[in-house]
mmCIF file of C-alpha atoms in Angstrom:
data_model
loop_
_atom_site.group_PDB
_atom_site.id
_atom_site.type_symbol
_atom_site.label_atom_id
_atom_site.label_comp_id
_atom_site.label_asym_id
_atom_site.label_seq_id
_atom_site.Cartn_x
_atom_site.Cartn_y
_atom_site.Cartn_z
ATOM 1 C CA ASP A 1 0.459 20.378 14.606
ATOM 2 C CA SER A 2 -0.433 17.952 11.472
ATOM 3 C CA PRO A 3 1.170 14.895 12.454
ATOM 4 C CA ALA A 4 4.162 13.660 10.059
ATOM 5 C CA PRO A 5 3.723 11.608 7.118
ATOM 6 C CA LEU A 6 4.745 7.678 7.297
ATOM 7 C CA ASP A 7 7.146 6.483 4.843
ATOM 8 C CA VAL A 8 6.077 3.591 2.306
ATOM 9 C CA THR A 9 8.240 1.714 0.786
ATOM 10 C CA ILE A 10 7.096 -1.038 -2.014
ATOM 11 C CA VAL A 11 9.621 -3.365 -2.675
ATOM 12 C CA PHE A 12 9.267 -5.168 -5.383
ATOM 13 C CA ARG A 13 10.342 -8.613 -5.876
ATOM 14 C CA SER A 14 8.300 -10.055 -9.109
ATOM 15 C CA ASP A 15 7.269 -8.366 -12.341
ATOM 16 C CA TRP A 16 4.362 -6.682 -11.791
ATOM 17 C CA GLY A 17 2.075 -3.789 -13.359
ATOM 18 C CA VAL A 18 -1.130 -1.719 -12.347
ATOM 19 C CA SER A 19 -2.905 -2.092 -15.577
ATOM 20 C CA THR A 20 -4.706 0.466 -17.166
ATOM 21 C CA GLY A 21 -7.407 -1.478 -18.926
ATOM 22 C CA THR A 22 -5.875 0.359 -22.075
ATOM 23 C CA GLY A 23 -3.829 -0.212 -25.109
ATOM 24 C CA VAL A 24 -2.033 1.203 -28.303
ATOM 25 C CA ALA A 25 -3.424 0.796 -31.279
ATOM 26 C CA GLY A 26 -1.021 -1.157 -33.307
ATOM 27 C CA GLY A 27 1.190 -1.854 -30.344
ATOM 28 C CA VAL A 28 0.902 -3.632 -26.554
ATOM 29 C CA ASP A 29 -2.486 -5.083 -26.154
ATOM 30 C CA ALA A 30 -1.740 -3.592 -21.913
ATOM 31 C CA VAL A 31 0.239 -1.041 -20.419
ATOM 32 C CA VAL A 32 0.993 -0.127 -17.006
ATOM 33 C CA GLU A 33 0.101 3.167 -14.933
ATOM 34 C CA LYS A 34 2.523 5.416 -15.397
ATOM 35 C CA ASP A 35 3.279 9.167 -13.805
ATOM 36 C CA GLU A 36 3.998 12.289 -15.710
ATOM 37 C CA ARG A 37 8.003 11.176 -15.717
ATOM 38 C CA ASN A 38 6.575 7.792 -17.618
ATOM 39 C CA LEU A 39 7.816 5.599 -14.969
ATOM 40 C CA PRO A 40 5.629 3.281 -13.211
ATOM 41 C CA VAL A 41 3.414 3.930 -10.549
ATOM 42 C CA VAL A 42 0.968 2.829 -7.877
ATOM 43 C CA ARG A 43 -1.605 5.366 -7.241
ATOM 44 C CA GLY A 44 -2.668 6.288 -4.114
ATOM 45 C CA THR A 45 -6.331 4.848 -4.433
ATOM 46 C CA VAL A 46 -4.772 0.984 -5.604
ATOM 47 C CA LEU A 47 -2.270 1.424 -2.377
ATOM 48 C CA THR A 48 -5.397 2.218 0.081
ATOM 49 C CA GLY A 49 -7.508 -0.818 -1.471
ATOM 50 C CA ALA A 50 -5.131 -2.875 -0.366
ATOM 51 C CA ILE A 51 -3.873 -1.696 3.226
ATOM 52 C CA ARG A 52 -7.764 -1.774 3.700
ATOM 53 C CA GLU A 53 -7.906 -4.827 2.858
ATOM 54 C CA GLN A 54 -5.615 -6.651 5.144
ATOM 55 C CA ALA A 55 -6.132 -3.775 8.235
ATOM 56 C CA PHE A 56 -9.380 -5.511 8.803
ATOM 57 C CA VAL A 57 -7.651 -8.518 8.897
ATOM 58 C CA VAL A 58 -5.498 -7.343 11.465
ATOM 59 C CA ALA A 59 -8.070 -5.876 13.362
ATOM 60 C CA GLU A 60 -9.947 -9.506 13.587
ATOM 61 C CA ALA A 61 -6.643 -10.706 15.032
ATOM 62 C CA LEU A 62 -6.707 -7.992 17.479
ATOM 63 C CA ASP A 63 -9.595 -8.274 18.644
ATOM 64 C CA GLY A 64 -9.458 -12.093 18.980
ATOM 65 C CA ASP A 65 -12.432 -13.961 20.288
ATOM 66 C CA SER A 66 -13.380 -11.884 23.111
ATOM 67 C CA GLY A 67 -16.388 -9.802 21.409
ATOM 68 C CA ASP A 68 -14.502 -6.585 21.909
ATOM 69 C CA LYS A 69 -14.470 -5.163 18.101
ATOM 70 C CA SER A 70 -12.624 -2.217 19.646
ATOM 71 C CA TRP A 71 -9.968 -2.668 16.698
ATOM 72 C CA ARG A 72 -12.262 -3.194 14.160
ATOM 73 C CA ARG A 73 -13.642 0.159 14.697
ATOM 74 C CA PHE A 74 -10.562 1.905 15.194
ATOM 75 C CA VAL A 75 -9.713 0.114 11.393
ATOM 76 C CA GLY A 76 -13.449 1.774 10.328
ATOM 77 C CA ALA A 77 -12.858 5.457 11.574
ATOM 78 C CA LEU A 78 -9.631 5.421 9.996
ATOM 79 C CA PHE A 79 -10.328 4.206 6.312
ATOM 80 C CA GLY A 80 -14.016 6.110 6.213
ATOM 81 C CA SER A 81 -17.290 4.770 5.231
ATOM 82 C CA VAL A 82 -20.231 6.648 3.022
ATOM 83 C CA ARG A 83 -21.376 8.517 6.249
ATOM 84 C CA ARG A 84 -17.503 9.516 7.894
ATOM 85 C CA ALA A 85 -14.607 10.445 5.891
ATOM 86 C CA ARG A 86 -11.370 8.272 5.961
ATOM 87 C CA LEU A 87 -8.621 9.701 8.438
ATOM 88 C CA VAL A 88 -5.203 7.731 6.488
ATOM 89 C CA SER A 89 -4.590 9.558 2.416
ATOM 90 C CA PHE A 90 -2.268 7.497 0.782
ATOM 91 C CA SER A 91 0.593 9.454 -2.072
ATOM 92 C CA ASP A 92 1.185 7.963 -5.157
ATOM 93 C CA ALA A 93 3.960 5.151 -4.558
ATOM 94 C CA ARG A 94 6.338 6.468 -7.582
ATOM 95 C CA PHE A 95 9.284 4.534 -8.753
ATOM 96 C CA VAL A 96 12.389 5.036 -7.437
ATOM 97 C CA SER A 97 15.146 2.320 -8.632
ATOM 98 C CA PHE A 98 15.910 -1.131 -9.098
ATOM 99 C CA SER A 99 16.500 -3.268 -6.445
ATOM 100 C CA ASP A 100 19.870 -3.224 -7.131
ATOM 101 C CA GLY A 101 20.068 1.231 -6.916
ATOM 102 C CA ALA A 102 20.162 2.221 -10.418
ATOM 103 C CA VAL A 103 18.734 5.372 -11.037
ATOM 104 C CA GLY A 104 19.072 7.956 -14.176
ATOM 105 C CA SER A 105 18.179 8.238 -17.703
ATOM 106 C CA GLU A 106 18.875 4.547 -18.036
ATOM 107 C CA SER A 107 17.015 3.078 -15.399
ATOM 108 C CA GLU A 108 13.621 5.155 -16.588
ATOM 109 C CA ARG A 109 14.007 3.705 -20.125
ATOM 110 C CA GLU A 110 14.359 0.367 -19.187
ATOM 111 C CA ALA A 111 12.024 0.342 -15.853
ATOM 112 C CA VAL A 112 9.136 -0.865 -18.441
ATOM 113 C CA HIS A 113 9.743 -3.816 -20.959
ATOM 114 C CA GLU A 114 6.737 -5.938 -22.876
ATOM 115 C CA VAL A 115 6.142 -9.441 -22.576
ATOM 116 C CA VAL A 116 4.474 -11.893 -24.956
ATOM 117 C CA SER A 117 1.281 -14.353 -23.800
ATOM 118 C CA LEU A 118 -0.245 -16.769 -26.221
ATOM 119 C CA SER A 119 -2.450 -19.408 -25.648
ATOM 120 C CA ILE A 120 -1.360 -23.061 -27.545
ATOM 121 C CA ASP A 121 -4.089 -25.194 -28.805
ATOM 122 C CA GLU A 122 -3.789 -28.424 -27.364
ATOM 123 C CA ARG A 123 -5.489 -30.606 -29.961
ATOM 124 C CA THR A 124 -2.563 -29.143 -32.757
ATOM 125 C CA GLY A 125 0.541 -27.610 -30.252
ATOM 126 C CA THR A 126 0.197 -24.446 -32.344
ATOM 127 C CA ALA A 127 -0.484 -20.859 -31.061
ATOM 128 C CA ARG A 128 -4.458 -20.311 -31.187
ATOM 129 C CA GLU A 129 -5.150 -18.063 -33.343
ATOM 130 C CA ASP A 130 -6.172 -14.100 -31.672
ATOM 131 C CA PHE A 131 -4.825 -15.326 -28.367
ATOM 132 C CA LEU A 132 -1.579 -13.235 -28.918
ATOM 133 C CA ARG A 133 -1.068 -10.708 -26.800
ATOM 134 C CA PHE A 134 1.871 -8.228 -25.713
ATOM 135 C CA PHE A 135 1.156 -6.187 -22.711
ATOM 136 C CA GLU A 136 3.531 -4.336 -20.548
ATOM 137 C CA ARG A 137 5.558 -5.287 -17.055
ATOM 138 C CA VAL A 138 8.154 -3.646 -14.381
ATOM 139 C CA GLY A 139 10.837 -5.208 -13.242
ATOM 140 C CA VAL A 140 11.473 -5.786 -9.471
ATOM 141 C CA CYS A 141 12.209 -2.023 -8.219
ATOM 142 C CA ARG A 142 11.444 0.206 -5.162
ATOM 143 C CA LEU A 143 8.931 2.621 -5.190
ATOM 144 C CA ARG A 144 8.083 4.926 -2.537
ATOM 145 C CA GLY A 145 4.959 7.424 -1.618
ATOM 146 C CA GLU A 146 3.467 8.881 2.313
ATOM 147 C CA VAL A 147 0.577 7.622 3.784
ATOM 148 C CA THR A 148 -0.780 10.718 6.085
ATOM 149 C CA LEU A 149 -3.009 11.432 9.422
ATOM 150 C CA SER A 150 -5.551 14.019 8.330
ATOM 151 C CA ASP A 151 -5.353 16.763 10.636
ATOM 152 C CA VAL A 152 -9.742 17.506 10.325
ATOM 153 C CA ASP A 153 -12.520 15.981 9.941
ATOM 154 C CA ARG A 154 -15.107 15.762 7.146
ATOM 155 C CA ASP A 155 -16.375 18.990 8.063
ATOM 156 C CA GLY A 156 -13.174 21.181 8.532
ATOM 157 C CA ARG A 157 -13.074 20.484 12.484
ATOM 158 C CA PRO A 158 -9.501 20.214 13.844
ATOM 159 C CA LEU A 159 -8.498 16.693 14.844
ATOM 160 C CA THR A 160 -5.406 16.847 17.537
ATOM 161 C CA TRP A 161 -3.469 13.014 17.440
ATOM 162 C CA SER A 162 -1.634 12.165 20.534
ATOM 163 C CA ASP A 163 1.346 10.527 20.400
ATOM 164 C CA GLU A 164 -0.368 7.207 22.088
ATOM 165 C CA GLN A 165 -3.273 7.723 18.807
ATOM 166 C CA ARG A 166 -0.402 8.033 16.332
ATOM 167 C CA ASP A 167 1.603 5.364 17.484
ATOM 168 C CA THR A 168 -1.340 3.111 17.298
ATOM 169 C CA ALA A 169 -2.196 4.138 13.921
ATOM 170 C CA GLU A 170 1.427 4.020 12.865
ATOM 171 C CA LEU A 171 0.959 0.109 14.324
ATOM 172 C CA LEU A 172 -2.033 -1.051 12.689
ATOM 173 C CA LEU A 173 -1.179 0.606 9.197
ATOM 174 C CA ALA A 174 2.530 -1.334 9.579
ATOM 175 C CA LEU A 175 1.091 -4.605 9.982
ATOM 176 C CA SER A 176 -1.435 -3.922 7.315
ATOM 177 C CA GLY A 177 1.085 -3.327 5.366
ATOM 178 C CA LEU A 178 3.620 -5.999 5.652
ATOM 179 C CA LEU A 179 0.369 -8.861 4.944
ATOM 180 C CA VAL A 180 0.430 -7.619 1.494
ATOM 181 C CA ARG A 181 1.566 -10.558 -0.534
ATOM 182 C CA ALA A 182 1.163 -8.731 -4.046
ATOM 183 C CA ILE A 183 -0.519 -5.746 -5.955
ATOM 184 C CA GLY A 184 -1.425 -5.425 -9.676
ATOM 185 C CA SER A 185 -2.285 -7.600 -12.212
ATOM 186 C CA ASN A 186 -1.666 -11.382 -13.226
ATOM 187 C CA ARG A 187 -1.369 -12.261 -9.443
ATOM 188 C CA ALA A 188 -2.115 -15.638 -10.324
ATOM 189 C CA ALA A 189 0.455 -15.933 -12.460
ATOM 190 C CA GLY A 190 3.313 -14.567 -9.776
ATOM 191 C CA ASP A 191 3.282 -11.318 -10.810
ATOM 192 C CA GLY A 192 3.470 -8.082 -8.233
ATOM 193 C CA VAL A 193 5.184 -10.220 -5.496
ATOM 194 C CA CYS A 194 5.933 -7.111 -3.002
ATOM 195 C CA ASP A 195 6.585 -5.834 0.514
ATOM 196 C CA VAL A 196 4.582 -2.725 1.152
ATOM 197 C CA LEU A 197 6.657 -1.013 4.348
ATOM 198 C CA ILE A 198 4.974 1.401 6.485
ATOM 199 C CA HIS A 199 7.059 2.858 8.960
ATOM 200 C CA ALA A 200 8.313 6.472 10.100
ATOM 201 C CA ASP A 201 11.810 6.147 12.216
ATOM 202 C CA HIS A 202 13.609 3.886 10.098
ATOM 203 C CA GLU A 203 15.160 3.944 6.399
ATOM 204 C CA PRO A 204 12.505 3.493 3.804
ATOM 205 C CA GLY A 205 12.674 -0.065 2.853
ATOM 206 C CA ASP A 206 14.491 -1.804 5.922
ATOM 207 C CA THR A 207 11.972 -5.111 6.322
ATOM 208 C CA ARG A 208 13.591 -6.553 9.268
ATOM 209 C CA ALA A 209 13.302 -2.887 11.255
ATOM 210 C CA VAL A 210 9.906 -2.903 10.503
ATOM 211 C CA LYS A 211 8.989 -5.967 11.824
ATOM 212 C CA ASP A 212 11.223 -5.591 14.854
ATOM 213 C CA TRP A 213 9.363 -2.141 15.684
ATOM 214 C CA CYS A 214 5.494 -4.052 15.232
ATOM 215 C CA ARG A 215 6.852 -6.875 17.595
ATOM 216 C CA THR A 216 8.482 -4.639 20.037
ATOM 217 C CA GLN A 217 5.145 -2.142 19.596
ATOM 218 C CA LEU A 218 2.557 -5.426 20.231
ATOM 219 C CA GLY A 219 4.648 -6.193 23.377
ATOM 220 C CA ARG A 220 4.316 -2.005 24.723
ATOM 221 C CA TRP A 221 0.280 -2.143 23.372
ATOM 222 C CA LYS A 222 -1.148 -5.005 25.897
ATOM 223 C CA GLY A 223 -2.878 -3.790 28.769
ATOM 224 C CA ARG A 224 -3.477 -0.361 26.990
ATOM 225 C CA GLY A 225 -6.786 0.181 26.853
ATOM 226 C CA VAL A 226 -9.104 0.364 23.857
ATOM 227 C CA PRO A 227 -7.942 1.881 20.338
ATOM 228 C CA ARG A 228 -9.190 5.360 19.577
ATOM 229 C CA VAL A 229 -8.774 8.054 16.862
ATOM 230 C CA PRO A 230 -8.837 11.426 18.180
ATOM 231 C CA ALA A 231 -12.380 13.228 18.086
ATOM 232 C CA ALA A 232 -12.957 16.368 16.417
ATOM 233 C CA ASP A 233 -15.458 17.827 19.252
ATOM 234 C CA ALA A 234 -13.243 18.029 22.025
ATOM 235 C CA ALA A 235 -10.399 18.867 20.095
ATOM 236 C CA ALA A 236 -12.618 21.855 19.090
ATOM 237 C CA ALA A 237 -13.466 22.387 22.957
ATOM 238 C CA ALA A 238 -10.243 22.708 23.598
ATOM 239 C CA ALA A 239 -8.915 25.300 20.787
ATOM 240 C CA PRO A 240 -8.474 28.474 22.352
#
């Protein structure tokens, strides 16, 4: 059977927005990415990049100074390369609710708001010409998606994940999510501050539960050997 997907919850704690890089003529200069419901979204590609970056940080910490690069190889196998398909796939993270739990049509209308940016001329103390911009932002809210472990390799051969391999992947992804501090544009100004929570068995968005689970799993991992992803040829050989 295919491994069950893991929940991904993004809890934004400040204004945020993943910009499309385009604007609207006569309107805002930069709009945020939206799904078919016209609600803000973090695309799976953006989430993959953010988690992958932190996964190598986690791997380096777990490998330590021993010279063993087993965790870095594990991350490389999970996220793939030019010659090797990745074994994790993130869905888009879609708007669920504001942090106060409000949902429905009223929330949908208020999910995105406009802000103004301008530059002040230090000499005159007035707004500089051609530096007035309007752009979209999203308020504090929750988004939800999934991450799936692949059950086939790039050649279509089956992969069978053991419970230990799945737990190892979940631990790596959960730790990596906890290290992501911000997503989206304008992060230098404090936008996009968030928690990225990845877990299978707890209420989505429960930060403490995810941290406690990671601590427990790290304690159990000690002495368990080298982390490995499933081998396609071994899985194929075992097939009837």
